Every structure is written in C-alpha cells, then in structure tokens.
Amino acid sequence: MSSATFSVVVAEEAFNPLLPALPDLVWGAVCFVVLLAFFWWKILPTVKKGLDARAEAIEGGIKKAENAQAEAAAALQQYNEQLAEARAEAGRIREAARADGVKILNDLKTQASIEAARITANASAQIEAERQSALVSLRAEVGSLAIDLASGVIGESLTDDKRSAALVDRFLADLEAADLKSARASDKVSR
Amino acid sequence: MALLLNALNSVLPLATDGESEEGVFVGPSIAEFFPEAVLFVGTPFEMNRIMMIRIAVLLSLMLFFYLATRRMSLIPTRAQSIAELGLGLVRVNIAEDLLGKKDAARFLPLLTTFFFLILGMNITGIVPAMNIAGTSVIGIPLLLAVVAYVVFIYAGLKKHPAAFVRNSLFPPGVPWPLYIIVTPIEFVSTFILRPITLTLRLLMNMIVGHLLLVLFFLATSFFFFEVDGVARLFGVGTLAFGFVFTLFEILVAVLQAYVFTLLTTVYIQLALADEH
C-alpha cells in the first residue's frame, strides 16, 4: 500500500518546482512591477510628505510652546517691574503728601498767627481811635460844662471874653497835664 | 538542488507510511503547486488559482495602502498607523539602519515592494479559501532574487566599479597566496549562490509549510472519517498540530519577507561599502 502511494508521488515528479513556467514569471513580474510603481510614485511620496508635515508640526508646536513660555516669563517680569515701580511711586507720593501736609500745616500756622496779629493790631488801633474821639468830645463837653459851672460858682459874668478864654485855657492846660501824667502811667503798666 | 528535491519528496512517503493503517491515505504531492489552468489557457498569461491569488494579493495590498494613506493626517487613523508601522519597519529597521539615510532613500521603493509583496504572497498560505502561498511557485522568488542580484551589482558598479570588484573578489587583509582559494569561493558565493539561496530559502519555506499543513489536515480528515475505533483519536492530535503549524506559518510568512528584504539590503550595503 505504502509502495503504491510512493509510486504515485514519484510519478508526479513530472512537476519540477524549480523550473519556472512562463505564466508564473509573467504574473510574478506583473505583480512586482505594478506594486513597485505603486509604492514608488504613490504611497512612499505621500507617506514621506505626511511624516515631514508631522515632524514640522511637532517642531513648530515645541517652538510655539517655548515662545509662549518666554512671553509669559517676559510678561511676568514686566508685571513685577511695574509692581515695584508702582510701589516706589506710592512711597514717593506718600512722602510728598506728608511733606505737603507738614508745609500746609506750617503755612496755616503762619497765616493764622499773621491774621491773629493783624486782628490784634486792628483792635488796638480801633480802641486807640475811639479813645481819641472820646477824649476830644469829652474835652469839648468838659470845657463848656466847666465854664457853666464856674460862672455859677463865681457869680460873675464871664462875658469878658478875654478873661473867660484865659480862664478856660488855664483850666484845660491843668487838665491836660493831669491827663498826660495818667496816660503815661497806664502806658507803663501795659508795657 | 537535487538533494533538496529528494529531501522534499522523501518527507511525503514517510509521512504517508506512518499514517496509512487502514484504507488508503493519499498524502499531499508536489502537484499541489500546479493546479489546472482556468483562464487564458495556452497563452503566456495562463492563470491557475495561484496566479489568481497573486492578483488578489496585489489588489488587496494596493487597496489597503491607498485607503490607509489617502488622507495622511498628523494624528493617524488606525489604518494609517498600521500602514506607517509597516512602512516604518522597512524604512527604519531595514533600510536606514543598514544603508544610512541617503542610500536608504534611493533603495526604499524597491525594498518596500519586496517586503510587502513577499509578505502578502506568503500570508495567503493560511488565508481560508486561498490556502496556498503566492510565493510557493518559483516565479516570484526567482524574479525577486534576480532583481536583488541586478540591483546590488548595479549599486556597486555605479558607485565604484574597481573597488566593488576588488572588495567582492579580493577581500582586503588576506595574504595574497590565499587569493588562489579565496577568490573562487568569493566569486561563487557572491555572484552565484546569493540569488540561488535567496530564491530557494523563500520557495522551500513556503512549499514545505503548505505541504505540512495539507498533511496535517488531510490526516485529520482521514482519521475522523475513514478510520474506525480508537485510532480516530489520532485525528485530535493531527488537528492540534495543524492549528499550531498554522500559527507557525504566520511567523514564517513575516520572517521570510523580513529575511529576504534584509539580505537584499545587506548585499546592497556590502556593494556600497568602501572597505569590507
């Protein structure tokens, strides 16, 4: 039985697997050439382009990220600088305000004291003027009053103008002398 | 070559010997790889189902890569990620690692085509309803090996004809009397054996892989349906082996595509190298 099978196999050795048949080569060549052309002109260029684009995108992305980071760092630094500047500015303004305050206060003080001095001066000038007017009116009234009184006391008419005038003048001179003395005394007291 | 054929054929009767206990077990034969022509019979474009599988693979590859890279976006879709992964494997791990960026760009279309054509053709060996690798008949392995041969010789001759021949036939650093021995060996290994080993490594892996799978599944069918008694249980074992070898074939499909492409790249690299 086994020998029969064996003989079958030997008989079929008419097929030699190492000898290429023409159609075998033809179809093999067709497959090879078509696939080679397909890869060469279609697939590999497409894929290469795609890979290049990807590499570029990745590199671009990294660069973009780096730029963004640099920008952020720059912005942060700028912000910090601005903050420091603002703080310094605020300090300066505060100092200036304080100085201004002090100056204003001093000015006000000076002004107030000047004003006070002025008011005081005014007041004393007014008082002086009133005293003078009072003095003048008083002198006039005292003159006539004294003549009337004296006329009554001495019982003689003082119509003789020369004598009456001399009398009044002498009286007033006495009065002025007394008055001057008292004013000097009061001046001395006030100083 | 005759040895390989013998080895190949001797596997089959031995295998059938072991399993033909009752009934008649017919193992797979080399005729598996020569199915009847169905289209354009008698012309150079004669098609059998393996040729049709090749065309299907070609169209599938083109469709996948077209759709996956139709709209290349910065954030890849799933299909685009897979396509980029595959293309990246060839570009970075094979071409750029061995050739450097500049030369890799020159040979990349060829190497990419090699890798995906072989991978696609290999994987049909385990695709249901196809079940045979497009590379399991000699056409494609031979053709690609010849292309690789022409390309590495062209690369070497174009860059530096004298240095290429000297490096290939008279490796530097060998005392001159030894060239009497070394030069013929180098000649045979570089200019004769390279394309042959490329062809046969791929072809035989695919042929043997297919025969093994057919053997396991035929045996499973035989044990389950044509044998009585306890011997049927052998079918479970052969089925399990068939499953395991199916997984193994996936590995082999990827590995052979990788090895073929890698060796082609190495040959190009050696041809371009200034000194060995």
GROMACS .gro file of C-alpha atoms in nm:
model
  467
    1MET     CA    1   0.000   0.000   0.000
    2SER     CA    2   0.270   0.238   0.100
    3SER     CA    3   0.471   0.147  -0.207
    4ALA     CA    4   0.169   0.231  -0.421
    5THR     CA    5   0.145   0.576  -0.265
    6PHE     CA    6   0.514   0.621  -0.312
    7SER     CA    7   0.492   0.536  -0.680
    8VAL     CA    8   0.215   0.797  -0.717
    9VAL     CA    9   0.440   1.061  -0.572
   10VAL     CA   10   0.729   0.960  -0.795
   11ALA     CA   11   0.505   0.967  -1.098
   12GLU     CA   12   0.402   1.321  -1.013
   13GLU     CA   13   0.761   1.431  -1.010
   14ALA     CA   14   0.697   1.537  -1.364
   15PHE     CA   15   0.620   1.870  -1.196
   16ASN     CA   16   0.955   2.026  -1.113
   17PRO     CA   17   0.903   2.309  -0.863
   18LEU     CA   18   1.241   2.457  -0.954
   19LEU     CA   19   1.159   2.518  -1.318
   20PRO     CA   20   0.960   2.836  -1.363
   21ALA     CA   21   0.669   2.821  -1.602
   22LEU     CA   22   0.623   3.120  -1.831
   23PRO     CA   23   0.284   3.231  -1.690
   24ASP     CA   24   0.431   3.205  -1.341
   25LEU     CA   25   0.706   3.450  -1.436
   26VAL     CA   26   0.468   3.674  -1.627
   27TRP     CA   27   0.223   3.714  -1.343
   28GLY     CA   28   0.503   3.741  -1.088
   29ALA     CA   29   0.657   4.021  -1.293
   30VAL     CA   30   0.323   4.195  -1.334
   31CYS     CA   31   0.263   4.189  -0.957
   32PHE     CA   32   0.615   4.310  -0.885
   33VAL     CA   33   0.621   4.591  -1.139
   34VAL     CA   34   0.274   4.718  -1.052
   35LEU     CA   35   0.344   4.714  -0.679
   36LEU     CA   36   0.686   4.876  -0.727
   37ALA     CA   37   0.536   5.157  -0.934
   38PHE     CA   38   0.255   5.197  -0.684
   39PHE     CA   39   0.491   5.230  -0.388
   40TRP     CA   40   0.747   5.439  -0.573
   41TRP     CA   41   0.519   5.703  -0.717
   42LYS     CA   42   0.213   5.693  -0.498
   43ILE     CA   43   0.250   5.561  -0.146
   44LEU     CA   44   0.604   5.647  -0.041
   45PRO     CA   45   0.592   6.013  -0.152
   46THR     CA   46   0.255   6.056   0.021
   47VAL     CA   47   0.378   5.896   0.340
   48LYS     CA   48   0.703   6.092   0.332
   49LYS     CA   49   0.511   6.416   0.294
   50GLY     CA   50   0.285   6.319   0.581
   51LEU     CA   51   0.577   6.231   0.808
   52ASP     CA   52   0.759   6.553   0.721
   53ALA     CA   53   0.446   6.752   0.794
   54ARG     CA   54   0.412   6.578   1.127
   55ALA     CA   55   0.775   6.638   1.221
   56GLU     CA   56   0.735   7.001   1.125
   57ALA     CA   57   0.415   7.030   1.325
   58ILE     CA   58   0.580   6.879   1.630
   59GLU     CA   59   0.884   7.103   1.599
   60GLY     CA   60   0.658   7.402   1.535
   61GLY     CA   61   0.447   7.311   1.837
   62ILE     CA   62   0.753   7.287   2.060
   63LYS     CA   63   0.881   7.619   1.931
   64LYS     CA   64   0.541   7.777   1.983
   65ALA     CA   65   0.528   7.648   2.337
   66GLU     CA   66   0.877   7.782   2.403
   67ASN     CA   67   0.778   8.119   2.263
   68ALA     CA   68   0.465   8.124   2.476
   69GLN     CA   69   0.671   8.040   2.783
   70ALA     CA   70   0.924   8.312   2.705
   71GLU     CA   71   0.641   8.557   2.652
   72ALA     CA   72   0.483   8.458   2.978
   73ALA     CA   73   0.816   8.499   3.158
   74ALA     CA   74   0.866   8.839   2.999
   75ALA     CA   75   0.514   8.942   3.094
   76LEU     CA   76   0.572   8.826   3.450
   77GLN     CA   77   0.894   9.021   3.473
   78GLN     CA   78   0.729   9.328   3.328
   79TYR     CA   79   0.445   9.291   3.572
   80ASN     CA   80   0.687   9.260   3.861
   81GLU     CA   81   0.878   9.564   3.742
   82GLN     CA   82   0.558   9.758   3.713
   83LEU     CA   83   0.455   9.645   4.056
   84ALA     CA   84   0.787   9.754   4.205
   85GLU     CA   85   0.762  10.084   4.020
   86ALA     CA   86   0.410  10.133   4.142
   87ARG     CA   87   0.520  10.062   4.499
   88ALA     CA   88   0.805  10.310   4.469
   89GLU     CA   89   0.567  10.562   4.318
   90ALA     CA   90   0.320  10.510   4.600
   91GLY     CA   91   0.601  10.557   4.853
   92ARG     CA   92   0.710  10.874   4.680
   93ILE     CA   93   0.357  11.007   4.670
   94ARG     CA   94   0.310  10.928   5.037
   95GLU     CA   95   0.633  11.105   5.124
   96ALA     CA   96   0.536  11.404   4.914
   97ALA     CA   97   0.191  11.410   5.071
   98ARG     CA   98   0.341  11.400   5.415
   99ALA     CA   99   0.579  11.683   5.329
  100ASP     CA  100   0.296  11.877   5.171
  101GLY     CA  101   0.084  11.821   5.479
  102VAL     CA  102   0.359  11.950   5.702
  103LYS     CA  103   0.410  12.250   5.478
  104ILE     CA  104   0.039  12.328   5.462
  105LEU     CA  105   0.016  12.298   5.835
  106ASN     CA  106   0.308  12.533   5.879
  107ASP     CA  107   0.162  12.776   5.626
  108LEU     CA  108  -0.169  12.769   5.804
  109LYS     CA  109   0.000  12.823   6.134
  110THR     CA  110   0.195  13.118   5.997
  111GLN     CA  111  -0.115  13.257   5.830
  112ALA     CA  112  -0.317  13.214   6.145
  113SER     CA  113  -0.058  13.390   6.355
  114ILE     CA  114  -0.032  13.673   6.099
  115GLU     CA  115  -0.409  13.700   6.097
  116ALA     CA  116  -0.418  13.700   6.472
  117ALA     CA  117  -0.155  13.971   6.481
  118ARG     CA  118  -0.349  14.172   6.225
  119ILE     CA  119  -0.674  14.136   6.418
  120THR     CA  120  -0.499  14.235   6.735
  121ALA     CA  121  -0.344  14.539   6.566
  122ASN     CA  122  -0.679  14.639   6.421
  123ALA     CA  123  -0.848  14.602   6.752
  124SER     CA  124  -0.589  14.813   6.933
  125ALA     CA  125  -0.597  15.078   6.656
  126GLN     CA  126  -0.975  15.097   6.687
  127ILE     CA  127  -0.958  15.120   7.059
  128GLU     CA  128  -0.700  15.398   7.027
  129ALA     CA  129  -0.920  15.587   6.778
  130GLU     CA  130  -1.224  15.554   7.000
  131ARG     CA  131  -1.026  15.672   7.295
  132GLN     CA  132  -0.908  15.972   7.095
  133SER     CA  133  -1.260  16.063   6.982
  134ALA     CA  134  -1.392  16.010   7.331
  135LEU     CA  135  -1.115  16.232   7.456
  136VAL     CA  136  -1.192  16.508   7.204
  137SER     CA  137  -1.566  16.506   7.270
  138LEU     CA  138  -1.506  16.484   7.638
  139ARG     CA  139  -1.269  16.781   7.627
  140ALA     CA  140  -1.533  16.993   7.441
  141GLU     CA  141  -1.806  16.897   7.678
  142VAL     CA  142  -1.591  16.933   7.984
  143GLY     CA  143  -1.490  17.286   7.865
  144SER     CA  144  -1.846  17.417   7.831
  145LEU     CA  145  -1.959  17.234   8.142
  146ALA     CA  146  -1.674  17.376   8.343
  147ILE     CA  147  -1.743  17.732   8.224
  148ASP     CA  148  -2.108  17.695   8.309
  149LEU     CA  149  -2.014  17.559   8.644
  150ALA     CA  150  -1.754  17.824   8.706
  151SER     CA  151  -1.995  18.101   8.602
  152GLY     CA  152  -2.238  17.971   8.850
  153VAL     CA  153  -1.977  17.939   9.127
  154ILE     CA  154  -1.807  18.272   9.090
  155GLY     CA  155  -2.130  18.453   9.016
  156GLU     CA  156  -1.980  18.688   8.777
  157SER     CA  157  -2.041  18.706   8.418
  158LEU     CA  158  -1.776  18.577   8.223
  159THR     CA  159  -1.877  18.771   7.929
  160ASP     CA  160  -1.550  18.940   7.923
  161ASP     CA  161  -1.413  18.721   7.652
  162LYS     CA  162  -1.054  18.789   7.724
  163ARG     CA  163  -1.078  18.677   8.082
  164SER     CA  164  -1.304  18.378   8.018
  165ALA     CA  165  -1.085  18.249   7.742
  166ALA     CA  166  -0.781  18.280   7.959
  167LEU     CA  167  -0.955  18.101   8.239
  168VAL     CA  168  -1.064  17.812   8.020
  169ASP     CA  169  -0.722  17.774   7.866
  170ARG     CA  170  -0.555  17.766   8.205
  171PHE     CA  171  -0.805  17.506   8.326
  172LEU     CA  172  -0.762  17.290   8.026
  173ALA     CA  173  -0.390  17.309   8.046
  174ASP     CA  174  -0.407  17.184   8.402
  175LEU     CA  175  -0.644  16.913   8.299
  176GLU     CA  176  -0.422  16.804   8.007
  177ALA     CA  177  -0.119  16.790   8.226
  178ALA     CA  178  -0.305  16.564   8.469
  179ASP     CA  179  -0.437  16.357   8.186
  180LEU     CA  180  -0.093  16.316   8.025
  181LYS     CA  181   0.052  16.202   8.355
  182SER     CA  182  -0.216  15.937   8.399
  183ALA     CA  183  -0.177  15.815   8.036
  184ARG     CA  184   0.197  15.769   8.084
  185ALA     CA  185   0.130  15.576   8.398
  186SER     CA  186  -0.115  15.347   8.215
  187ASP     CA  187   0.134  15.306   7.928
  188LYS     CA  188   0.399  15.199   8.169
  189VAL     CA  189   0.161  14.946   8.320
  190SER     CA  190   0.064  14.797   7.978
  191ARG     CA  191   0.427  14.756   7.867
  192MET     CA  192   1.930   2.124  -0.572
  193ALA     CA  193   1.867   1.759  -0.642
  194LEU     CA  194   1.928   1.698  -0.273
  195LEU     CA  195   1.660   1.944  -0.181
  196LEU     CA  196   1.415   1.781  -0.417
  197ASN     CA  197   1.493   1.441  -0.275
  198ALA     CA  198   1.452   1.566   0.077
  199LEU     CA  199   1.123   1.722  -0.016
  200ASN     CA  200   0.985   1.411  -0.179
  201SER     CA  201   1.114   1.175   0.085
  202VAL     CA  202   0.918   1.358   0.354
  203LEU     CA  203   0.591   1.269   0.191
  204PRO     CA  204   0.603   0.890   0.157
  205LEU     CA  205   0.747   0.863   0.507
  206ALA     CA  206   0.460   1.063   0.640
  207THR     CA  207   0.205   0.864   0.447
  208ASP     CA  208   0.371   0.540   0.559
  209GLY     CA  209   0.316   0.627   0.920
  210GLU     CA  210  -0.048   0.706   0.883
  211SER     CA  211  -0.185   0.460   0.630
  212GLU     CA  212  -0.303   0.196   0.870
  213GLU     CA  213  -0.641   0.130   0.718
  214GLY     CA  214  -0.798   0.247   0.398
  215VAL     CA  215  -0.591   0.445   0.153
  216PHE     CA  216  -0.432   0.763   0.272
  217VAL     CA  217  -0.323   0.988  -0.009
  218GLY     CA  218  -0.078   1.249   0.113
  219PRO     CA  219  -0.019   1.585  -0.049
  220SER     CA  220   0.208   1.590  -0.350
  221ILE     CA  221   0.408   1.844  -0.542
  222ALA     CA  222   0.115   1.860  -0.784
  223GLU     CA  223  -0.049   2.083  -0.521
  224PHE     CA  224   0.153   2.368  -0.664
  225PHE     CA  225   0.050   2.310  -1.022
  226PRO     CA  226  -0.326   2.339  -1.029
  227GLU     CA  227  -0.515   2.336  -1.357
  228ALA     CA  228  -0.516   2.650  -1.563
  229VAL     CA  229  -0.856   2.815  -1.575
  230LEU     CA  230  -0.809   3.141  -1.766
  231PHE     CA  231  -0.628   3.233  -2.089
  232VAL     CA  232  -0.528   2.870  -2.130
  233GLY     CA  233  -0.240   2.820  -2.372
  234THR     CA  234  -0.120   3.183  -2.366
  235PRO     CA  235   0.172   3.328  -2.162
  236PHE     CA  236  -0.099   3.480  -1.941
  237GLU     CA  237  -0.243   3.144  -1.847
  238MET     CA  238  -0.394   3.167  -1.498
  239ASN     CA  239  -0.438   2.897  -1.243
  240ARG     CA  240  -0.568   2.962  -0.895
  241ILE     CA  241  -0.223   3.054  -0.760
  242MET     CA  242  -0.189   3.328  -1.021
  243MET     CA  243  -0.537   3.448  -0.931
  244ILE     CA  244  -0.437   3.454  -0.565
  245ARG     CA  245  -0.138   3.668  -0.662
  246ILE     CA  246  -0.360   3.917  -0.839
  247ALA     CA  247  -0.594   3.922  -0.538
  248VAL     CA  248  -0.298   3.988  -0.309
  249LEU     CA  249  -0.174   4.266  -0.536
  250LEU     CA  250  -0.514   4.434  -0.541
  251SER     CA  251  -0.558   4.394  -0.164
  252LEU     CA  252  -0.218   4.549  -0.095
  253MET     CA  253  -0.287   4.840  -0.324
  254LEU     CA  254  -0.634   4.893  -0.184
  255PHE     CA  255  -0.511   4.884   0.175
  256PHE     CA  256  -0.221   5.121   0.121
  257TYR     CA  257  -0.431   5.352  -0.092
  258LEU     CA  258  -0.707   5.377   0.167
  259ALA     CA  259  -0.467   5.396   0.461
  260THR     CA  260  -0.263   5.681   0.316
  261ARG     CA  261  -0.537   5.855   0.117
  262ARG     CA  262  -0.572   6.129   0.375
  263MET     CA  263  -0.246   6.146   0.565
  264SER     CA  264  -0.323   6.329   0.885
  265LEU     CA  265  -0.099   6.444   1.168
  266ILE     CA  266  -0.297   6.231   1.408
  267PRO     CA  267  -0.314   5.900   1.226
  268THR     CA  268  -0.623   5.683   1.197
  269ARG     CA  269  -0.592   5.316   1.284
  270ALA     CA  270  -0.534   5.210   0.924
  271GLN     CA  271  -0.279   5.486   0.876
  272SER     CA  272  -0.098   5.380   1.195
  273ILE     CA  273  -0.074   5.021   1.072
  274ALA     CA  274   0.048   5.132   0.728
  275GLU     CA  275   0.302   5.366   0.888
  276LEU     CA  276   0.416   5.089   1.121
  277GLY     CA  277   0.480   4.851   0.829
  278LEU     CA  278   0.645   5.111   0.611
  279GLY     CA  279   0.845   5.234   0.909
  280LEU     CA  280   0.972   4.881   0.977
  281VAL     CA  281   1.121   4.863   0.629
  282ARG     CA  282   1.238   5.224   0.621
  283VAL     CA  283   1.393   5.249   0.967
  284ASN     CA  284   1.476   4.897   1.082
  285ILE     CA  285   1.596   4.762   0.750
  286ALA     CA  286   1.694   5.038   0.507
  287GLU     CA  287   1.815   5.324   0.726
  288ASP     CA  288   1.988   5.103   0.982
  289LEU     CA  289   2.197   4.931   0.716
  290LEU     CA  290   2.236   5.185   0.439
  291GLY     CA  291   2.216   5.518   0.616
  292LYS     CA  292   1.955   5.780   0.536
  293LYS     CA  293   2.086   5.888   0.197
  294ASP     CA  294   2.121   5.548   0.035
  295ALA     CA  295   1.811   5.420   0.212
  296ALA     CA  296   1.602   5.680   0.030
  297ARG     CA  297   1.736   5.555  -0.306
  298PHE     CA  298   1.655   5.191  -0.248
  299LEU     CA  299   1.347   5.231  -0.031
  300PRO     CA  300   1.083   5.181  -0.303
  301LEU     CA  301   1.245   4.853  -0.406
  302LEU     CA  302   1.287   4.724  -0.051
  303THR     CA  303   0.936   4.826   0.050
  304THR     CA  304   0.796   4.648  -0.254
  305PHE     CA  305   0.999   4.336  -0.174
  306PHE     CA  306   0.880   4.325   0.184
  307PHE     CA  307   0.511   4.377   0.126
  308LEU     CA  308   0.492   4.170  -0.191
  309ILE     CA  309   0.656   3.873  -0.021
  310LEU     CA  310   0.459   3.919   0.300
  311GLY     CA  311   0.131   3.944   0.112
  312MET     CA  312   0.207   3.643  -0.107
  313ASN     CA  313   0.328   3.438   0.190
  314ILE     CA  314   0.032   3.506   0.413
  315THR     CA  315  -0.218   3.360   0.166
  316GLY     CA  316  -0.081   3.022   0.270
  317ILE     CA  317  -0.305   3.043   0.577
  318VAL     CA  318  -0.587   3.257   0.445
  319PRO     CA  319  -0.903   3.042   0.431
  320ALA     CA  320  -1.020   2.959   0.078
  321MET     CA  321  -0.680   3.055  -0.061
  322ASN     CA  322  -0.466   2.822   0.149
  323ILE     CA  323  -0.160   2.841  -0.068
  324ALA     CA  324   0.116   3.096  -0.077
  325GLY     CA  325   0.164   3.304  -0.390
  326THR     CA  326   0.537   3.258  -0.337
  327SER     CA  327   0.514   2.878  -0.329
  328VAL     CA  328   0.579   2.855  -0.701
  329ILE     CA  329   0.920   2.965  -0.814
  330GLY     CA  330   0.823   3.263  -1.030
  331ILE     CA  331   0.816   3.536  -0.767
  332PRO     CA  332   1.107   3.414  -0.551
  333LEU     CA  333   1.325   3.374  -0.861
  334LEU     CA  334   1.220   3.704  -1.011
  335LEU     CA  335   1.282   3.898  -0.689
  336ALA     CA  336   1.616   3.726  -0.636
  337VAL     CA  337   1.723   3.825  -0.987
  338VAL     CA  338   1.611   4.180  -0.925
  339ALA     CA  339   1.807   4.188  -0.598
  340TYR     CA  340   2.111   4.047  -0.781
  341VAL     CA  341   2.094   4.305  -1.058
  342VAL     CA  342   2.037   4.587  -0.811
  343PHE     CA  343   2.328   4.511  -0.581
  344ILE     CA  344   2.568   4.464  -0.872
  345TYR     CA  345   2.439   4.785  -1.030
  346ALA     CA  346   2.475   4.971  -0.698
  347GLY     CA  347   2.836   4.853  -0.656
  348LEU     CA  348   2.942   4.915  -1.015
  349LYS     CA  349   2.785   5.259  -1.028
  350LYS     CA  350   2.945   5.379  -0.708
  351HIS     CA  351   3.297   5.246  -0.757
  352PRO     CA  352   3.347   4.976  -1.020
  353ALA     CA  353   3.707   4.890  -0.934
  354ALA     CA  354   3.659   4.890  -0.560
  355PHE     CA  355   3.341   4.684  -0.592
  356VAL     CA  356   3.512   4.410  -0.792
  357ARG     CA  357   3.821   4.419  -0.568
  358ASN     CA  358   3.615   4.401  -0.248
  359SER     CA  359   3.397   4.125  -0.389
  360LEU     CA  360   3.670   3.902  -0.527
  361PHE     CA  361   3.984   4.001  -0.337
  362PRO     CA  362   3.880   4.077   0.017
  363PRO     CA  363   4.141   4.303   0.177
  364GLY     CA  364   4.355   4.176   0.463
  365VAL     CA  365   4.417   3.834   0.314
  366PRO     CA  366   4.776   3.724   0.232
  367TRP     CA  367   4.799   3.716  -0.147
  368PRO     CA  368   4.867   3.340  -0.198
  369LEU     CA  369   4.534   3.269  -0.030
  370TYR     CA  370   4.356   3.453  -0.310
  371ILE     CA  371   4.402   3.136  -0.516
  372ILE     CA  372   4.147   2.977  -0.287
  373VAL     CA  373   3.956   3.276  -0.159
  374THR     CA  374   3.878   3.439  -0.491
  375PRO     CA  375   3.689   3.144  -0.647
  376ILE     CA  376   3.498   3.097  -0.321
  377GLU     CA  377   3.409   3.463  -0.306
  378PHE     CA  378   3.307   3.461  -0.670
  379VAL     CA  379   3.079   3.164  -0.629
  380SER     CA  380   2.927   3.283  -0.305
  381THR     CA  381   2.872   3.640  -0.419
  382PHE     CA  382   2.774   3.606  -0.780
  383ILE     CA  383   2.622   3.260  -0.799
  384LEU     CA  384   2.497   3.146  -0.461
  385ARG     CA  385   2.337   3.468  -0.344
  386PRO     CA  386   2.043   3.467  -0.587
  387ILE     CA  387   2.004   3.091  -0.557
  388THR     CA  388   1.989   3.094  -0.178
  389LEU     CA  389   1.750   3.387  -0.183
  390THR     CA  390   1.519   3.201  -0.419
  391LEU     CA  391   1.534   2.864  -0.253
  392ARG     CA  392   1.506   2.986   0.105
  393LEU     CA  393   1.180   3.157   0.033
  394LEU     CA  394   1.041   2.898  -0.208
  395MET     CA  395   1.118   2.595   0.007
  396ASN     CA  396   0.983   2.754   0.323
  397MET     CA  397   0.654   2.817   0.150
  398ILE     CA  398   0.637   2.477  -0.021
  399VAL     CA  399   0.717   2.285   0.294
  400GLY     CA  400   0.484   2.497   0.506
  401HIS     CA  401   0.199   2.430   0.271
  402LEU     CA  402   0.273   2.056   0.247
  403LEU     CA  403   0.287   2.029   0.626
  404LEU     CA  404  -0.048   2.199   0.671
  405VAL     CA  405  -0.210   1.989   0.399
  406LEU     CA  406  -0.061   1.677   0.552
  407PHE     CA  407  -0.199   1.756   0.898
  408PHE     CA  408  -0.545   1.843   0.777
  409LEU     CA  409  -0.569   1.551   0.533
  410ALA     CA  410  -0.460   1.320   0.812
  411THR     CA  411  -0.719   1.472   1.043
  412SER     CA  412  -0.990   1.414   0.788
  413PHE     CA  413  -0.862   1.061   0.729
  414PHE     CA  414  -0.861   0.969   1.097
  415PHE     CA  415  -1.201   1.121   1.167
  416PHE     CA  416  -1.393   0.984   0.872
  417GLU     CA  417  -1.215   0.679   0.733
  418VAL     CA  418  -1.080   0.501   1.035
  419ASP     CA  419  -1.280   0.307   1.291
  420GLY     CA  420  -1.212   0.269   1.661
  421VAL     CA  421  -0.959   0.425   1.891
  422ALA     CA  422  -0.735   0.534   1.604
  423ARG     CA  423  -0.983   0.815   1.540
  424LEU     CA  424  -0.834   0.990   1.843
  425PHE     CA  425  -0.515   1.044   1.643
  426GLY     CA  426  -0.723   1.294   1.447
  427VAL     CA  427  -0.738   1.521   1.751
  428GLY     CA  428  -0.360   1.525   1.765
  429THR     CA  429  -0.315   1.597   1.396
  430LEU     CA  430  -0.578   1.872   1.413
  431ALA     CA  431  -0.394   2.032   1.706
  432PHE     CA  432  -0.067   2.012   1.513
  433GLY     CA  433  -0.237   2.163   1.211
  434PHE     CA  434  -0.354   2.454   1.425
  435VAL     CA  435  -0.014   2.510   1.580
  436PHE     CA  436   0.157   2.496   1.242
  437THR     CA  437  -0.095   2.743   1.103
  438LEU     CA  438   0.021   2.990   1.368
  439PHE     CA  439   0.379   2.897   1.290
  440GLU     CA  440   0.317   2.973   0.922
  441ILE     CA  441   0.217   3.329   1.012
  442LEU     CA  442   0.553   3.370   1.180
  443VAL     CA  443   0.731   3.212   0.883
  444ALA     CA  444   0.546   3.438   0.640
  445VAL     CA  445   0.661   3.752   0.821
  446LEU     CA  446   1.006   3.619   0.891
  447GLN     CA  447   1.077   3.516   0.532
  448ALA     CA  448   0.960   3.852   0.399
  449TYR     CA  449   1.187   4.020   0.654
  450VAL     CA  450   1.484   3.794   0.581
  451PHE     CA  451   1.457   3.831   0.204
  452THR     CA  452   1.438   4.210   0.230
  453LEU     CA  453   1.711   4.227   0.493
  454LEU     CA  454   1.952   4.012   0.290
  455THR     CA  455   1.890   4.219  -0.021
  456THR     CA  456   1.971   4.528   0.183
  457VAL     CA  457   2.284   4.368   0.322
  458TYR     CA  458   2.402   4.279  -0.030
  459ILE     CA  459   2.346   4.638  -0.140
  460GLN     CA  460   2.528   4.762   0.170
  461LEU     CA  461   2.826   4.537   0.102
  462ALA     CA  462   2.835   4.655  -0.259
  463LEU     CA  463   2.831   5.018  -0.149
  464ALA     CA  464   3.084   4.973   0.132
  465ASP     CA  465   3.423   5.132   0.071
  466GLU     CA  466   3.609   4.857   0.253
  467HIS     CA  467   3.491   4.528   0.387
   0.00000   0.00000   0.00000
